[in-house]
mmCIF file of C-alpha atoms and ligand atoms in Angstrom:
data_model
loop_
_atom_site.group_PDB
_atom_site.id
_atom_site.type_symbol
_atom_site.label_atom_id
_atom_site.label_comp_id
_atom_site.label_asym_id
_atom_site.label_seq_id
_atom_site.Cartn_x
_atom_site.Cartn_y
_atom_site.Cartn_z
ATOM 1 C CA MET Q 1 44.080 -53.639 29.739
ATOM 2 C CA LYS Q 2 43.692 -56.788 31.975
ATOM 3 C CA GLN Q 3 42.412 -56.501 35.555
ATOM 4 C CA ALA Q 4 45.685 -57.089 37.259
ATOM 5 C CA THR Q 5 47.610 -54.347 35.367
ATOM 6 C CA LYS Q 6 44.509 -52.091 35.769
ATOM 7 C CA PHE Q 7 44.469 -52.524 39.508
ATOM 8 C CA ILE Q 8 47.940 -51.933 40.006
ATOM 9 C CA HIS Q 9 48.078 -48.584 37.860
ATOM 10 C CA ALA Q 10 44.526 -47.379 38.118
ATOM 11 C CA GLY Q 11 44.238 -43.752 39.186
ATOM 12 C CA THR Q 12 48.088 -42.977 39.630
ATOM 13 C CA GLU Q 13 50.501 -41.061 37.458
ATOM 14 C CA PRO Q 14 54.047 -40.344 38.772
ATOM 15 C CA ASP Q 15 54.106 -36.941 40.847
ATOM 16 C CA PRO Q 16 54.755 -34.290 38.247
ATOM 17 C CA SER Q 17 56.662 -32.086 40.582
ATOM 18 C CA THR Q 18 59.061 -34.901 41.971
ATOM 19 C CA GLY Q 19 58.734 -38.030 40.047
ATOM 20 C CA ALA Q 20 57.537 -39.833 42.970
ATOM 21 C CA ILE Q 21 56.040 -43.144 41.684
ATOM 22 C CA MET Q 22 53.505 -43.126 44.788
ATOM 23 C CA THR Q 23 50.784 -40.417 45.002
ATOM 24 C CA PRO Q 24 51.829 -38.175 47.758
ATOM 25 C CA ILE Q 25 49.772 -37.572 50.720
ATOM 26 C CA PHE Q 26 48.610 -34.129 50.373
ATOM 27 C CA GLN Q 27 47.961 -33.137 53.911
ATOM 28 C CA THR Q 28 46.922 -29.905 53.391
ATOM 29 C CA SER Q 29 43.390 -28.158 53.917
ATOM 30 C CA THR Q 30 43.909 -25.220 51.381
ATOM 31 C CA TYR Q 31 45.799 -23.930 48.292
ATOM 32 C CA VAL Q 32 47.345 -20.745 47.574
ATOM 33 C CA GLN Q 33 45.909 -18.809 44.612
ATOM 34 C CA SER Q 34 47.773 -16.253 42.644
ATOM 35 C CA ALA Q 35 44.663 -14.154 42.201
ATOM 36 C CA PRO Q 36 40.936 -14.647 43.338
ATOM 37 C CA GLU Q 37 39.689 -17.819 41.305
ATOM 38 C CA VAL Q 38 42.960 -18.373 39.885
ATOM 39 C CA HIS Q 39 44.276 -21.775 41.085
ATOM 40 C CA LYS Q 40 45.686 -25.030 40.026
ATOM 41 C CA GLY Q 41 42.510 -26.881 40.283
ATOM 42 C CA TYR Q 42 42.181 -26.950 44.155
ATOM 43 C CA ASP Q 43 40.941 -24.217 46.306
ATOM 44 C CA TYR Q 44 39.812 -26.198 49.409
ATOM 45 C CA SER Q 45 40.223 -30.094 50.634
ATOM 46 C CA ARG Q 46 36.474 -30.311 51.364
ATOM 47 C CA ALA Q 47 35.831 -29.788 47.639
ATOM 48 C CA GLY Q 48 39.087 -31.412 46.403
ATOM 49 C CA ASN Q 49 42.337 -32.905 47.121
ATOM 50 C CA PRO Q 50 44.922 -34.190 44.978
ATOM 51 C CA THR Q 51 45.402 -37.692 46.977
ATOM 52 C CA ARG Q 52 41.545 -38.061 47.074
ATOM 53 C CA THR Q 53 41.315 -37.292 43.133
ATOM 54 C CA ALA Q 54 43.910 -40.149 42.487
ATOM 55 C CA LEU Q 55 41.720 -42.452 44.431
ATOM 56 C CA GLU Q 56 38.587 -41.310 43.030
ATOM 57 C CA SER Q 57 39.940 -42.058 39.440
ATOM 58 C CA ALA Q 58 41.242 -45.506 40.893
ATOM 59 C CA CYS Q 59 37.837 -46.312 41.999
ATOM 60 C CA ALA Q 60 35.913 -45.385 38.804
ATOM 61 C CA GLU Q 61 38.720 -47.450 36.720
ATOM 62 C CA ILE Q 62 38.364 -50.523 38.729
ATOM 63 C CA GLU Q 63 34.700 -50.581 38.595
ATOM 64 C CA ASN Q 64 34.641 -50.041 34.756
ATOM 65 C CA GLY Q 65 33.035 -46.561 35.459
ATOM 66 C CA LYS Q 66 33.602 -42.906 34.468
ATOM 67 C CA TYR Q 67 33.479 -41.107 37.658
ATOM 68 C CA GLY Q 68 34.227 -41.975 41.298
ATOM 69 C CA LEU Q 69 33.725 -40.148 44.654
ATOM 70 C CA ALA Q 70 35.137 -40.996 48.068
ATOM 71 C CA PHE Q 71 33.467 -40.652 51.133
ATOM 72 C CA SER Q 72 34.647 -40.725 54.748
ATOM 73 C CA SER Q 73 32.634 -44.199 55.450
ATOM 74 C CA GLY Q 74 30.611 -46.463 53.429
ATOM 75 C CA VAL Q 75 27.388 -45.519 55.198
ATOM 76 C CA ALA Q 76 28.369 -41.764 54.274
ATOM 77 C CA ALA Q 77 28.555 -42.810 50.596
ATOM 78 C CA ALA Q 78 25.053 -44.676 51.045
ATOM 79 C CA ASP Q 79 23.759 -41.254 52.892
ATOM 80 C CA ALA Q 80 24.917 -39.067 49.855
ATOM 81 C CA VAL Q 81 22.967 -41.409 47.616
ATOM 82 C CA ILE Q 82 19.715 -40.982 49.694
ATOM 83 C CA LYS Q 83 20.233 -37.309 49.696
ATOM 84 C CA LEU Q 84 19.543 -37.336 45.794
ATOM 85 C CA LEU Q 85 15.679 -37.773 46.927
ATOM 86 C CA LYS Q 86 13.216 -35.641 48.396
ATOM 87 C CA PRO Q 87 10.283 -36.063 50.891
ATOM 88 C CA GLY Q 88 7.597 -38.165 49.255
ATOM 89 C CA ASP Q 89 9.899 -40.459 47.143
ATOM 90 C CA GLU Q 90 10.158 -43.978 47.705
ATOM 91 C CA VAL Q 91 12.938 -46.654 47.715
ATOM 92 C CA ILE Q 92 12.977 -50.280 47.338
ATOM 93 C CA ALA Q 93 15.576 -51.961 49.176
ATOM 94 C CA SER Q 94 17.014 -55.626 49.959
ATOM 95 C CA ASN Q 95 15.233 -57.217 52.883
ATOM 96 C CA ASP Q 96 18.612 -58.815 53.812
ATOM 97 C CA MET Q 97 21.380 -56.206 53.834
ATOM 98 C CA TYR Q 98 24.050 -54.391 56.003
ATOM 99 C CA GLY Q 99 22.571 -53.444 59.480
ATOM 100 C CA GLY Q 100 24.112 -49.965 59.233
ATOM 101 C CA THR Q 101 22.540 -49.123 56.021
ATOM 102 C CA TYR Q 102 19.135 -50.352 57.031
ATOM 103 C CA ARG Q 103 19.601 -48.345 60.185
ATOM 104 C CA LEU Q 104 20.379 -45.233 58.081
ATOM 105 C CA PHE Q 105 17.287 -45.844 55.947
ATOM 106 C CA SER Q 106 14.810 -46.848 58.782
ATOM 107 C CA LYS Q 107 16.122 -44.556 61.587
ATOM 108 C CA VAL Q 108 17.264 -41.407 59.859
ATOM 109 C CA PHE Q 109 15.702 -40.829 56.553
ATOM 110 C CA ASP Q 110 12.459 -42.489 57.305
ATOM 111 C CA LYS Q 111 11.565 -39.384 59.592
ATOM 112 C CA PHE Q 112 12.479 -37.102 56.644
ATOM 113 C CA GLY Q 113 9.535 -38.406 54.692
ATOM 114 C CA ILE Q 114 11.272 -41.050 52.534
ATOM 115 C CA LYS Q 115 9.708 -44.315 52.321
ATOM 116 C CA PHE Q 116 11.459 -47.481 52.212
ATOM 117 C CA HIS Q 117 10.056 -50.884 50.863
ATOM 118 C CA TYR Q 118 12.060 -53.983 52.119
ATOM 119 C CA VAL Q 119 11.478 -56.914 49.837
ATOM 120 C CA ASN Q 120 13.228 -60.330 49.018
ATOM 121 C CA MET Q 121 14.964 -59.505 45.855
ATOM 122 C CA SER Q 122 16.077 -63.083 45.301
ATOM 123 C CA ASP Q 123 13.241 -63.368 43.005
ATOM 124 C CA ALA Q 124 13.214 -59.932 40.904
ATOM 125 C CA ASP Q 125 9.453 -60.097 40.417
ATOM 126 C CA ASN Q 126 8.902 -58.964 44.003
ATOM 127 C CA ILE Q 127 10.498 -55.689 43.091
ATOM 128 C CA SER Q 128 8.018 -54.813 39.999
ATOM 129 C CA ALA Q 129 5.246 -55.533 42.756
ATOM 130 C CA ALA Q 130 6.607 -52.570 44.856
ATOM 131 C CA ILE Q 131 7.032 -50.179 42.293
ATOM 132 C CA ASN Q 132 4.742 -47.076 42.062
ATOM 133 C CA ASP Q 133 5.068 -43.659 40.589
ATOM 134 C CA LYS Q 134 6.876 -42.390 43.538
ATOM 135 C CA THR Q 135 9.604 -44.972 43.282
ATOM 136 C CA ARG Q 136 12.899 -43.222 42.681
ATOM 137 C CA LEU Q 137 15.570 -45.784 43.900
ATOM 138 C CA ILE Q 138 16.314 -49.386 44.106
ATOM 139 C CA TRP Q 139 19.047 -50.493 46.551
ATOM 140 C CA VAL Q 140 20.571 -53.759 45.737
ATOM 141 C CA GLU Q 141 23.142 -55.529 48.002
ATOM 142 C CA THR Q 142 24.414 -58.713 46.652
ATOM 143 C CA PRO Q 143 25.755 -61.113 47.816
ATOM 144 C CA THR Q 144 23.504 -60.198 50.807
ATOM 145 C CA ASN Q 145 24.580 -59.791 54.117
ATOM 146 C CA PRO Q 146 24.677 -62.340 56.046
ATOM 147 C CA LEU Q 147 22.400 -64.862 54.247
ATOM 148 C CA MET Q 148 24.578 -64.754 51.014
ATOM 149 C CA ASN Q 149 21.606 -64.668 48.968
ATOM 150 C CA ILE Q 150 22.391 -63.488 45.132
ATOM 151 C CA ILE Q 151 20.348 -60.972 43.503
ATOM 152 C CA ASP Q 152 20.201 -60.741 39.453
ATOM 153 C CA ILE Q 153 21.372 -57.164 39.097
ATOM 154 C CA ALA Q 154 20.828 -57.372 35.221
ATOM 155 C CA ALA Q 155 17.185 -58.401 36.019
ATOM 156 C CA VAL Q 156 16.759 -55.580 38.380
ATOM 157 C CA THR Q 157 18.236 -52.952 35.963
ATOM 158 C CA ALA Q 158 15.897 -54.126 33.214
ATOM 159 C CA ILE Q 159 12.752 -53.429 35.642
ATOM 160 C CA ALA Q 160 14.168 -49.943 36.379
ATOM 161 C CA LYS Q 161 14.962 -49.207 32.694
ATOM 162 C CA ASN Q 162 12.857 -46.237 31.376
ATOM 163 C CA GLN Q 163 11.123 -45.715 34.435
ATOM 164 C CA ASN Q 164 13.261 -42.983 35.927
ATOM 165 C CA ILE Q 165 14.291 -45.009 38.702
ATOM 166 C CA LEU Q 166 17.914 -45.176 39.857
ATOM 167 C CA VAL Q 167 19.518 -48.409 40.686
ATOM 168 C CA CYS Q 168 22.658 -48.364 43.292
ATOM 169 C CA VAL Q 169 24.361 -51.572 43.944
ATOM 170 C CA ASP Q 170 26.152 -52.015 47.224
ATOM 171 C CA ASN Q 171 29.017 -54.214 45.863
ATOM 172 C CA THR Q 172 31.152 -54.411 48.891
ATOM 173 C CA PHE Q 173 30.824 -58.062 49.490
ATOM 174 C CA ALA Q 174 31.859 -59.032 46.063
ATOM 175 C CA SER Q 175 34.480 -56.089 45.321
ATOM 176 C CA PRO Q 176 35.299 -55.072 41.901
ATOM 177 C CA TYR Q 177 37.376 -57.987 41.343
ATOM 178 C CA LEU Q 178 34.344 -60.257 41.247
ATOM 179 C CA GLN Q 179 31.542 -58.204 40.267
ATOM 180 C CA ASN Q 180 31.058 -55.140 38.139
ATOM 181 C CA PRO Q 181 27.237 -53.575 38.580
ATOM 182 C CA LEU Q 182 27.653 -50.678 36.046
ATOM 183 C CA ASP Q 183 28.476 -53.382 33.283
ATOM 184 C CA LEU Q 184 25.294 -54.845 34.325
ATOM 185 C CA GLY Q 185 23.317 -51.700 33.789
ATOM 186 C CA ALA Q 186 23.287 -50.108 37.400
ATOM 187 C CA ASP Q 187 23.494 -46.502 37.942
ATOM 188 C CA ILE Q 188 25.932 -46.140 40.903
ATOM 189 C CA ALA Q 189 28.200 -48.852 42.373
ATOM 190 C CA MET Q 190 28.813 -48.432 46.045
ATOM 191 C CA HIS Q 191 31.687 -49.680 48.270
ATOM 192 C CA SER Q 192 32.579 -49.938 51.844
ATOM 193 C CA SER Q 193 36.176 -49.174 51.049
ATOM 194 C CA THR Q 194 36.816 -50.327 54.631
ATOM 195 C CA LYS Q 195 36.455 -53.867 53.590
ATOM 196 C CA TYR Q 196 38.254 -55.591 50.285
ATOM 197 C CA LEU Q 197 39.410 -52.263 48.824
ATOM 198 C CA GLY Q 198 41.383 -51.195 52.000
ATOM 199 C CA GLY Q 199 42.012 -54.846 52.463
ATOM 200 C CA HIS Q 200 44.120 -54.378 55.814
ATOM 201 C CA SER Q 201 41.679 -53.459 58.433
ATOM 202 C CA ASP Q 202 43.219 -50.129 58.973
ATOM 203 C CA VAL Q 203 40.806 -47.389 57.432
ATOM 204 C CA ILE Q 204 37.147 -46.534 57.282
ATOM 205 C CA GLN Q 205 35.938 -45.084 54.051
ATOM 206 C CA GLY Q 206 33.363 -45.626 51.274
ATOM 207 C CA CYS Q 207 32.993 -44.810 47.647
ATOM 208 C CA LEU Q 208 30.547 -44.331 44.570
ATOM 209 C CA VAL Q 209 31.157 -44.869 40.878
ATOM 210 C CA MET Q 210 29.032 -43.889 38.209
ATOM 211 C CA ASN Q 211 28.915 -43.145 34.434
ATOM 212 C CA ASP Q 212 26.400 -40.300 34.205
ATOM 213 C CA LYS Q 213 27.793 -36.862 34.142
ATOM 214 C CA GLN Q 214 24.488 -35.233 35.621
ATOM 215 C CA LEU Q 215 24.576 -37.890 38.527
ATOM 216 C CA GLN Q 216 28.194 -37.128 39.224
ATOM 217 C CA GLU Q 217 27.805 -33.539 39.345
ATOM 218 C CA ASP Q 218 24.859 -34.130 41.848
ATOM 219 C CA LEU Q 219 26.640 -36.500 43.956
ATOM 220 C CA PHE Q 220 29.721 -34.033 43.784
ATOM 221 C CA PHE Q 221 27.318 -31.279 44.985
ATOM 222 C CA ILE Q 222 26.172 -33.465 47.974
ATOM 223 C CA GLN Q 223 29.763 -34.531 48.983
ATOM 224 C CA LYS Q 224 31.018 -30.970 48.809
ATOM 225 C CA SER Q 225 27.947 -29.692 50.642
ATOM 226 C CA CYS Q 226 27.592 -32.073 53.387
ATOM 227 C CA GLY Q 227 31.415 -32.775 53.896
ATOM 228 C CA ALA Q 228 31.719 -36.656 54.599
ATOM 229 C CA VAL Q 229 35.080 -36.485 52.793
ATOM 230 C CA PRO Q 230 37.862 -38.912 53.590
ATOM 231 C CA GLY Q 231 41.412 -37.579 54.737
ATOM 232 C CA PRO Q 232 44.382 -37.671 52.383
ATOM 233 C CA GLN Q 233 46.185 -40.229 54.568
ATOM 234 C CA ASP Q 234 43.107 -42.796 54.491
ATOM 235 C CA CYS Q 235 42.952 -42.151 50.571
ATOM 236 C CA PHE Q 236 46.358 -43.146 50.262
ATOM 237 C CA LEU Q 237 45.806 -46.338 52.264
ATOM 238 C CA VAL Q 238 43.100 -47.317 49.916
ATOM 239 C CA LEU Q 239 45.061 -46.631 46.890
ATOM 240 C CA ARG Q 240 47.748 -48.755 48.049
ATOM 241 C CA GLY Q 241 45.170 -51.641 48.897
ATOM 242 C CA ILE Q 242 43.656 -51.454 45.315
ATOM 243 C CA LYS Q 243 46.989 -52.390 43.985
ATOM 244 C CA THR Q 244 46.797 -55.716 45.499
ATOM 245 C CA LEU Q 245 43.001 -56.259 45.393
ATOM 246 C CA HIS Q 246 43.318 -58.968 42.526
ATOM 247 C CA VAL Q 247 45.976 -61.068 44.387
ATOM 248 C CA ARG Q 248 44.060 -61.057 47.669
ATOM 249 C CA MET Q 249 40.901 -61.738 46.215
ATOM 250 C CA GLN Q 250 42.318 -64.923 44.291
ATOM 251 C CA ARG Q 251 43.475 -66.020 47.525
ATOM 252 C CA HIS Q 252 40.212 -65.141 49.195
ATOM 253 C CA CYS Q 253 38.219 -67.198 46.952
ATOM 254 C CA GLU Q 254 40.475 -70.217 47.197
ATOM 255 C CA ASN Q 255 40.287 -70.227 50.857
ATOM 256 C CA GLY Q 256 36.520 -69.320 50.873
ATOM 257 C CA GLU Q 257 35.917 -72.505 48.855
ATOM 258 C CA LYS Q 258 37.917 -74.833 50.895
ATOM 259 C CA VAL Q 259 36.521 -73.539 54.227
ATOM 260 C CA ALA Q 260 32.800 -73.632 52.723
ATOM 261 C CA HIS Q 261 33.248 -77.167 51.685
ATOM 262 C CA PHE Q 262 35.087 -78.083 55.173
ATOM 263 C CA LEU Q 263 32.059 -76.662 57.038
ATOM 264 C CA ARG Q 264 29.597 -78.479 54.864
ATOM 265 C CA ASN Q 265 31.219 -81.738 55.585
ATOM 266 C CA HIS Q 266 31.532 -81.109 59.372
ATOM 267 C CA PRO Q 267 29.148 -83.336 61.418
ATOM 268 C CA LYS Q 268 28.202 -80.730 63.779
ATOM 269 C CA VAL Q 269 27.152 -78.024 61.257
ATOM 270 C CA ALA Q 270 23.496 -77.925 60.080
ATOM 271 C CA LYS Q 271 23.865 -75.553 57.149
ATOM 272 C CA VAL Q 272 26.123 -73.477 55.394
ATOM 273 C CA TYR Q 273 25.549 -70.043 53.098
ATOM 274 C CA TRP Q 274 27.984 -69.634 50.290
ATOM 275 C CA PRO Q 275 26.926 -68.915 46.623
ATOM 276 C CA GLY Q 276 29.739 -71.093 45.278
ATOM 277 C CA PHE Q 277 27.616 -74.381 45.998
ATOM 278 C CA ASN Q 278 25.844 -75.876 43.246
ATOM 279 C CA ASP Q 279 22.786 -76.177 44.940
ATOM 280 C CA HIS Q 280 22.594 -72.723 46.209
ATOM 281 C CA PRO Q 281 19.142 -71.263 45.057
ATOM 282 C CA ASN Q 282 20.655 -68.641 42.893
ATOM 283 C CA HIS Q 283 23.964 -70.331 42.054
ATOM 284 C CA GLU Q 284 23.355 -69.875 38.243
ATOM 285 C CA VAL Q 285 23.077 -66.105 38.778
ATOM 286 C CA ALA Q 286 26.172 -66.054 40.721
ATOM 287 C CA LYS Q 287 27.993 -67.773 38.163
ATOM 288 C CA ARG Q 288 26.859 -65.564 35.590
ATOM 289 C CA GLN Q 289 27.272 -62.134 37.403
ATOM 290 C CA MET Q 290 30.426 -62.905 39.484
ATOM 291 C CA HIS Q 291 33.885 -64.041 38.644
ATOM 292 C CA GLY Q 292 34.252 -66.127 41.632
ATOM 293 C CA PHE Q 293 32.311 -66.855 44.889
ATOM 294 C CA GLY Q 294 34.280 -64.876 47.471
ATOM 295 C CA SER Q 295 35.149 -65.844 51.040
ATOM 296 C CA MET Q 296 32.187 -64.593 52.909
ATOM 297 C CA ILE Q 297 30.590 -67.569 54.413
ATOM 298 C CA SER Q 298 27.717 -68.103 56.930
ATOM 299 C CA PHE Q 299 26.903 -71.040 58.952
ATOM 300 C CA GLU Q 300 24.459 -72.545 61.515
ATOM 301 C CA LEU Q 301 25.317 -75.501 64.181
ATOM 302 C CA LYS Q 302 23.162 -78.166 64.666
ATOM 303 C CA ASP Q 303 23.143 -77.333 68.465
ATOM 304 C CA GLU Q 304 21.640 -74.103 68.085
ATOM 305 C CA SER Q 305 21.793 -73.225 72.031
ATOM 306 C CA PRO Q 306 23.313 -69.974 72.737
ATOM 307 C CA GLU Q 307 25.751 -71.470 75.148
ATOM 308 C CA THR Q 308 27.308 -73.256 72.149
ATOM 309 C CA LEU Q 309 27.066 -70.477 69.974
ATOM 310 C CA LYS Q 310 28.944 -68.255 72.460
ATOM 311 C CA LYS Q 311 31.627 -70.966 73.168
ATOM 312 C CA VAL Q 312 32.155 -71.347 69.273
ATOM 313 C CA VAL Q 313 32.512 -67.746 68.357
ATOM 314 C CA SER Q 314 34.661 -67.081 71.437
ATOM 315 C CA SER Q 315 37.388 -70.172 71.053
ATOM 316 C CA THR Q 316 38.800 -69.587 67.746
ATOM 317 C CA LYS Q 317 42.593 -68.804 68.054
ATOM 318 C CA ILE Q 318 43.708 -67.413 64.660
ATOM 319 C CA ILE Q 319 40.071 -66.168 63.557
ATOM 320 C CA ALA Q 320 39.465 -63.090 65.507
ATOM 321 C CA LEU Q 321 35.916 -62.290 66.878
ATOM 322 C CA ALA Q 322 35.235 -59.021 65.388
ATOM 323 C CA GLU Q 323 32.705 -56.889 63.134
ATOM 324 C CA SER Q 324 33.671 -56.025 59.613
ATOM 325 C CA LEU Q 325 35.237 -58.129 56.807
ATOM 326 C CA GLY Q 326 37.449 -58.252 53.610
ATOM 327 C CA GLY Q 327 40.668 -57.938 55.348
ATOM 328 C CA VAL Q 328 43.797 -60.223 55.062
ATOM 329 C CA GLU Q 329 43.063 -61.679 58.458
ATOM 330 C CA SER Q 330 40.123 -64.171 59.086
ATOM 331 C CA LEU Q 331 37.171 -62.839 61.352
ATOM 332 C CA ILE Q 332 34.151 -64.516 62.965
ATOM 333 C CA ASN Q 333 31.071 -62.430 63.789
ATOM 334 C CA HIS Q 334 27.508 -63.165 65.336
ATOM 335 C CA PRO Q 335 25.275 -60.964 63.374
ATOM 336 C CA ALA Q 336 22.375 -61.100 65.678
ATOM 337 C CA THR Q 337 24.198 -59.266 68.456
ATOM 338 C CA MET Q 338 27.007 -57.657 66.280
ATOM 339 C CA THR Q 339 26.665 -56.394 62.673
ATOM 340 C CA HIS Q 340 22.871 -56.901 62.419
ATOM 341 C CA ALA Q 341 21.816 -55.916 65.986
ATOM 342 C CA SER Q 342 20.554 -52.722 64.565
ATOM 343 C CA ILE Q 343 17.713 -54.697 62.921
ATOM 344 C CA PRO Q 344 14.809 -55.429 65.296
ATOM 345 C CA ARG Q 345 14.604 -59.279 65.974
ATOM 346 C CA GLU Q 346 11.338 -59.926 64.547
ATOM 347 C CA GLU Q 347 12.470 -58.464 61.414
ATOM 348 C CA ARG Q 348 15.680 -60.574 61.423
ATOM 349 C CA LEU Q 349 13.744 -63.778 62.211
ATOM 350 C CA LYS Q 350 11.148 -62.733 59.336
ATOM 351 C CA ASN Q 351 14.079 -62.335 56.655
ATOM 352 C CA GLY Q 352 15.651 -65.838 57.719
ATOM 353 C CA LEU Q 353 18.406 -64.288 60.073
ATOM 354 C CA LYS Q 354 18.223 -66.935 62.808
ATOM 355 C CA ASP Q 355 19.823 -66.025 66.252
ATOM 356 C CA SER Q 356 22.214 -69.039 65.896
ATOM 357 C CA LEU Q 357 23.748 -67.670 62.570
ATOM 358 C CA ILE Q 358 27.536 -67.245 62.360
ATOM 359 C CA ARG Q 359 29.257 -65.432 59.731
ATOM 360 C CA LEU Q 360 32.827 -65.548 58.514
ATOM 361 C CA SER Q 361 34.886 -63.348 56.704
ATOM 362 C CA ILE Q 362 37.743 -65.616 55.750
ATOM 363 C CA GLY Q 363 41.086 -64.106 54.929
ATOM 364 C CA ILE Q 364 44.182 -65.020 53.094
ATOM 365 C CA GLU Q 365 46.099 -67.063 55.745
ATOM 366 C CA ASP Q 366 46.908 -70.837 54.920
ATOM 367 C CA ALA Q 367 43.367 -72.563 54.555
ATOM 368 C CA ASP Q 368 44.729 -75.613 56.391
ATOM 369 C CA ASP Q 369 45.323 -73.510 59.596
ATOM 370 C CA LEU Q 370 41.755 -71.867 59.381
ATOM 371 C CA MET Q 371 40.077 -75.137 59.031
ATOM 372 C CA ALA Q 372 41.939 -76.553 62.065
ATOM 373 C CA ASP Q 373 40.892 -73.447 63.950
ATOM 374 C CA LEU Q 374 37.196 -73.798 63.138
ATOM 375 C CA ASP Q 375 37.421 -77.750 63.720
ATOM 376 C CA GLN Q 376 39.011 -77.082 67.264
ATOM 377 C CA ALA Q 377 36.220 -74.212 68.059
ATOM 378 C CA ILE Q 378 33.148 -76.284 66.821
ATOM 379 C CA GLY Q 379 34.677 -79.290 68.902
HETATM 380 C C1 LIG Z 1 30.780 -52.363 56.168
HETATM 381 C C2 LIG Z 1 29.554 -52.306 55.096
HETATM 382 C C3 LIG Z 1 29.027 -50.976 54.899
HETATM 383 C C4 LIG Z 1 29.259 -49.602 55.516
HETATM 384 O O1 LIG Z 1 30.327 -49.081 55.358
HETATM 385 P P1 LIG Z 1 31.343 -48.418 56.674
HETATM 386 O O2 LIG Z 1 32.737 -48.251 55.949
HETATM 387 O O3 LIG Z 1 31.310 -49.331 57.822
HETATM 388 O O4 LIG Z 1 30.575 -47.052 56.885
HETATM 389 C C5 LIG Z 1 27.972 -50.810 54.078
HETATM 390 N N1 LIG Z 1 27.541 -52.010 53.142
HETATM 391 C C6 LIG Z 1 28.313 -53.138 53.642
HETATM 392 C C7 LIG Z 1 27.785 -54.266 52.664
HETATM 393 C C8 LIG Z 1 29.331 -53.423 54.487
HETATM 394 O O5 LIG Z 1 29.893 -54.513 54.719
#
């Protein structure tokens, strides 16, 4: 089945009791049993809910995986993955990644005795150097946030192979339309469904997709035991979002390409970070593992003064100043004070994230309007 057909039909069957073409929102906490242990597959909504089941199947299908699990947020999905580990285990993670994941690792799990090594994975050899006999997980995020580096997923999974090391890829930035980590050998694909899957900035949610039955059972056990499950209405919203993912992503990619080139040609812009440029350091890897380059773009102005930065990010009229990404509307963000403020400044600078960096999530509005808006804001 081709992708467009799959995205529209994934996980959904007409409701058997009514014929409703859209999956009903099963707003219920419990399910009546005819006798102890005799029920219709559901006993309590933390363990399972039919709206969530439909969404979990959809997530699995669109990521080319066997099993999906939905969580109440993207970080709750990441939290579940780390809970597969025990004290003494070690994790190798990207040094450039979502600030909230870094905070979860360094401020919550570090004190439980799990050790995290942050390495620059643009060169996969750096990973081999950090592996030891306690390494249990490699955490990849690509494209990286906010510097838009590209990590070669197949190269990472080749390193982990036969070493009893799991590879989890945070695929939020690419979405399943542009990249499918399981096809490249990863064990788990993770999403903040809040972003492109939902697509309309109206829900917080996360998901994990995997092929291995034992891994699914272990993660389902954590989902049920720790309880970070999404409600049925939120599951419905993400199911609806997935139906238009391919159409939105096509426009995101077209707009992203136009805006990236516009910024690069702008006399006041010093540098633009976007994996679609031929001279992006890992452009060839991006071309190989992605089906397009997306619409996440970061840039720096020639004038690096904090005043100019503040003026530019505060004066766009269509593009809203806000955290998050992946919605139909364009957003502008200042990582150092917003999305990445939870990473210490020295750590950010060491990884190349300057205070003057601006990140854009280009939406699906008319590209000319977006470029005119940026032009007047940059001035
Ligand atoms: C937003 C985001 C997360 C966290 O997801 P939430 O839904 O906000 O909890 C994780 N990874 C990436 C790349 C993100 O953009």
